[in-house]
PDB file of C-alpha atoms in Angstrom:
ATOM      1  CA  MET A   1     -31.510  16.421 -77.542  1.00  0.00           C
ATOM      2  CA  GLY A   2     -34.149  13.708 -77.877  1.00  0.00           C
ATOM      3  CA  CYS A   3     -32.524  11.558 -80.551  1.00  0.00           C
ATOM      4  CA  LEU A   4     -28.952  11.975 -79.322  1.00  0.00           C
ATOM      5  CA  GLY A   5     -30.023  11.565 -75.689  1.00  0.00           C
ATOM      6  CA  ASN A   6     -31.916   8.370 -76.494  1.00  0.00           C
ATOM      7  CA  LEU A   7     -28.961   6.953 -78.397  1.00  0.00           C
ATOM      8  CA  LEU A   8     -26.514   7.696 -75.574  1.00  0.00           C
ATOM      9  CA  TRP A   9     -29.032   6.450 -73.021  1.00  0.00           C
ATOM     10  CA  PHE A  10     -29.483   3.122 -74.816  1.00  0.00           C
ATOM     11  CA  VAL A  11     -25.745   2.515 -75.181  1.00  0.00           C
ATOM     12  CA  PHE A  12     -24.770   3.533 -71.647  1.00  0.00           C
ATOM     13  CA  GLY A  13     -27.379   1.810 -69.501  1.00  0.00           C
ATOM     14  CA  GLY A  14     -30.805   2.056 -71.116  1.00  0.00           C
ATOM     15  CA  ALA A  15     -30.520  -1.411 -72.604  1.00  0.00           C
ATOM     16  CA  LEU A  16     -29.959  -2.904 -69.139  1.00  0.00           C
ATOM     17  CA  SER A  17     -32.832  -0.898 -67.713  1.00  0.00           C
ATOM     18  CA  GLY A  18     -35.207  -1.954 -70.483  1.00  0.00           C
ATOM     19  CA  LEU A  19     -34.189  -5.590 -70.148  1.00  0.00           C
ATOM     20  CA  SER A  20     -35.074  -5.426 -66.445  1.00  0.00           C
ATOM     21  CA  TRP A  21     -38.603  -4.350 -67.383  1.00  0.00           C
ATOM     22  CA  CYS A  22     -38.768  -7.111 -70.033  1.00  0.00           C
ATOM     23  CA  LEU A  23     -37.701  -9.707 -67.483  1.00  0.00           C
ATOM     24  CA  ALA A  24     -40.407  -8.528 -65.077  1.00  0.00           C
ATOM     25  CA  GLY A  25     -42.942  -8.725 -67.925  1.00  0.00           C
ATOM     26  CA  CYS A  26     -41.900 -12.266 -68.827  1.00  0.00           C
ATOM     27  CA  LEU A  27     -42.182 -13.392 -65.219  1.00  0.00           C
ATOM     28  CA  TRP A  28     -45.654 -11.865 -64.889  1.00  0.00           C
ATOM     29  CA  CYS A  29     -46.824 -13.463 -68.156  1.00  0.00           C
ATOM     30  CA  ILE A  30     -46.142 -16.954 -66.858  1.00  0.00           C
ATOM     31  CA  THR A  31     -49.571 -16.982 -65.213  1.00  0.00           C
ATOM     32  CA  ILE A  32     -52.828 -16.134 -66.925  1.00  0.00           C
ATOM     33  CA  VAL A  33     -53.769 -13.718 -64.146  1.00  0.00           C
ATOM     34  CA  GLY A  34     -50.491 -11.824 -64.535  1.00  0.00           C
ATOM     35  CA  ILE A  35     -50.717 -11.256 -68.309  1.00  0.00           C
ATOM     36  CA  PRO A  36     -52.216  -7.728 -68.047  1.00  0.00           C
ATOM     37  CA  ILE A  37     -49.423  -6.767 -65.660  1.00  0.00           C
ATOM     38  CA  GLY A  38     -46.843  -8.287 -67.990  1.00  0.00           C
ATOM     39  CA  ILE A  39     -48.209  -6.337 -70.949  1.00  0.00           C
ATOM     40  CA  GLN A  40     -47.893  -3.117 -68.941  1.00  0.00           C
ATOM     41  CA  CYS A  41     -44.266  -4.054 -68.191  1.00  0.00           C
ATOM     42  CA  PHE A  42     -43.557  -4.458 -71.895  1.00  0.00           C
ATOM     43  CA  LYS A  43     -45.072  -1.023 -72.606  1.00  0.00           C
ATOM     44  CA  PHE A  44     -42.789   0.575 -70.054  1.00  0.00           C
ATOM     45  CA  ALA A  45     -39.786  -1.391 -71.304  1.00  0.00           C
ATOM     46  CA  GLY A  46     -40.095   0.644 -74.502  1.00  0.00           C
ATOM     47  CA  LEU A  47     -40.080   3.815 -72.425  1.00  0.00           C
ATOM     48  CA  SER A  48     -37.096   2.574 -70.476  1.00  0.00           C
ATOM     49  CA  PHE A  49     -35.157   1.874 -73.674  1.00  0.00           C
ATOM     50  CA  PHE A  50     -35.770   5.393 -75.073  1.00  0.00           C
ATOM     51  CA  PRO A  51     -37.098   7.839 -72.397  1.00  0.00           C
ATOM     52  CA  PHE A  52     -36.059  11.234 -73.797  1.00  0.00           C
ATOM     53  CA  GLY A  53     -38.870  13.263 -75.331  1.00  0.00           C
ATOM     54  CA  LYS A  54     -41.610  11.264 -73.608  1.00  0.00           C
ATOM     55  CA  GLU A  55     -43.838  12.361 -70.746  1.00  0.00           C
ATOM     56  CA  VAL A  56     -45.671  10.221 -68.189  1.00  0.00           C
ATOM     57  CA  GLN A  57     -49.072  11.274 -66.836  1.00  0.00           C
ATOM     58  CA  TYR A  58     -50.572   9.520 -63.846  1.00  0.00           C
ATOM     59  CA  GLY A  59     -54.242   8.789 -63.288  1.00  0.00           C
ATOM     60  CA  GLY A  60     -56.474   5.798 -62.754  1.00  0.00           C
ATOM     61  CA  GLY A  61     -59.042   4.614 -60.276  1.00  0.00           C
ATOM     62  CA  ALA A  62     -59.609   1.921 -57.692  1.00  0.00           C
ATOM     63  CA  GLY A  63     -58.526  -0.903 -60.009  1.00  0.00           C
ATOM     64  CA  SER A  64     -55.247   0.847 -60.756  1.00  0.00           C
ATOM     65  CA  PHE A  65     -54.696   1.425 -57.052  1.00  0.00           C
ATOM     66  CA  LEU A  66     -55.161  -2.266 -56.208  1.00  0.00           C
ATOM     67  CA  LEU A  67     -52.876  -3.378 -59.046  1.00  0.00           C
ATOM     68  CA  ASN A  68     -50.250  -0.830 -57.958  1.00  0.00           C
ATOM     69  CA  ILE A  69     -50.286  -2.270 -54.413  1.00  0.00           C
ATOM     70  CA  LEU A  70     -49.849  -5.827 -55.750  1.00  0.00           C
ATOM     71  CA  TRP A  71     -47.143  -4.623 -58.164  1.00  0.00           C
ATOM     72  CA  LEU A  72     -45.278  -2.725 -55.451  1.00  0.00           C
ATOM     73  CA  ILE A  73     -45.080  -5.759 -53.188  1.00  0.00           C
ATOM     74  CA  LEU A  74     -44.013  -8.250 -55.868  1.00  0.00           C
ATOM     75  CA  SER A  75     -41.988  -6.372 -58.499  1.00  0.00           C
ATOM     76  CA  GLY A  76     -41.966  -2.622 -58.028  1.00  0.00           C
ATOM     77  CA  LEU A  77     -39.415  -2.237 -55.266  1.00  0.00           C
ATOM     78  CA  PRO A  78     -36.501  -3.993 -57.022  1.00  0.00           C
ATOM     79  CA  LEU A  79     -37.047  -2.000 -60.221  1.00  0.00           C
ATOM     80  CA  ALA A  80     -37.417   1.273 -58.317  1.00  0.00           C
ATOM     81  CA  LEU A  81     -34.261   0.593 -56.300  1.00  0.00           C
ATOM     82  CA  GLU A  82     -32.345  -0.188 -59.482  1.00  0.00           C
ATOM     83  CA  HIS A  83     -33.410   3.105 -61.052  1.00  0.00           C
ATOM     84  CA  CYS A  84     -32.716   5.110 -57.868  1.00  0.00           C
ATOM     85  CA  VAL A  85     -29.205   3.708 -57.469  1.00  0.00           C
ATOM     86  CA  LEU A  86     -28.343   4.246 -61.130  1.00  0.00           C
ATOM     87  CA  GLY A  87     -29.843   7.744 -61.022  1.00  0.00           C
ATOM     88  CA  ALA A  88     -27.809   8.689 -57.945  1.00  0.00           C
ATOM     89  CA  ILE A  89     -24.602   7.378 -59.526  1.00  0.00           C
ATOM     90  CA  LEU A  90     -25.256   9.288 -62.752  1.00  0.00           C
ATOM     91  CA  CYS A  91     -26.060  12.545 -60.928  1.00  0.00           C
ATOM     92  CA  ILE A  92     -22.544  12.671 -59.454  1.00  0.00           C
ATOM     93  CA  THR A  93     -21.235  14.279 -62.642  1.00  0.00           C
ATOM     94  CA  ILE A  94     -22.729  17.287 -64.409  1.00  0.00           C
ATOM     95  CA  ILE A  95     -22.871  15.428 -67.723  1.00  0.00           C
ATOM     96  CA  GLY A  96     -24.814  12.556 -66.148  1.00  0.00           C
ATOM     97  CA  ILE A  97     -27.538  14.699 -64.546  1.00  0.00           C
ATOM     98  CA  PRO A  98     -30.041  14.438 -67.471  1.00  0.00           C
ATOM     99  CA  PHE A  99     -29.604  10.662 -67.477  1.00  0.00           C
ATOM    100  CA  GLY A 100     -29.983  10.500 -63.697  1.00  0.00           C
ATOM    101  CA  LEU A 101     -33.212  12.495 -63.906  1.00  0.00           C
ATOM    102  CA  GLN A 102     -34.555   9.999 -66.438  1.00  0.00           C
ATOM    103  CA  HIS A 103     -33.770   7.189 -63.995  1.00  0.00           C
ATOM    104  CA  PHE A 104     -35.685   9.030 -61.273  1.00  0.00           C
ATOM    105  CA  LYS A 105     -38.662   9.398 -63.654  1.00  0.00           C
ATOM    106  CA  LEU A 106     -38.523   5.647 -64.280  1.00  0.00           C
ATOM    107  CA  ALA A 107     -38.194   4.932 -60.547  1.00  0.00           C
ATOM    108  CA  LYS A 108     -41.475   6.750 -59.917  1.00  0.00           C
ATOM    109  CA  LEU A 109     -43.017   4.787 -62.756  1.00  0.00           C
ATOM    110  CA  ALA A 110     -41.689   1.530 -61.255  1.00  0.00           C
ATOM    111  CA  LEU A 111     -43.565   2.305 -58.051  1.00  0.00           C
ATOM    112  CA  MET A 112     -46.905   3.170 -59.716  1.00  0.00           C
ATOM    113  CA  PRO A 113     -47.135   1.820 -63.281  1.00  0.00           C
ATOM    114  CA  PHE A 114     -50.892   1.269 -63.447  1.00  0.00           C
ATOM    115  CA  GLY A 115     -52.989   4.232 -64.444  1.00  0.00           C
ATOM    116  CA  ALA A 116     -49.923   5.861 -66.045  1.00  0.00           C
ATOM    117  CA  GLU A 117     -49.961   6.885 -69.695  1.00  0.00           C
ATOM    118  CA  VAL A 118     -46.897   7.689 -71.803  1.00  0.00           C
ATOM    119  CA  TYR A 119     -47.096  10.583 -74.250  1.00  0.00           C
TER     120      TYR A 119
END
């Protein structure tokens, strides 16, 4: 399911989702202070392009918490809303449920990207 799911995902919406993360990364990399946040966005753009077969584990400390608060205010909400809306639309049909669940996984990641590791 991983290879076929990733291929279908990329063709039918994953490319748009990944480009959203890339755009957020480019905007964060404009400033020197935002470069670490932009690099994290580029890491998760790869996950957003091909999410099947990958797992996200959350962790982190005080630094991750502070960056997540800053991220949530400036960039996290639009990305999370995009993933939630697309996930809800895809879950209307039985065939779209696995793709909708991937969008919900990415929505959670869009709310708390710092301290998260992709395996």
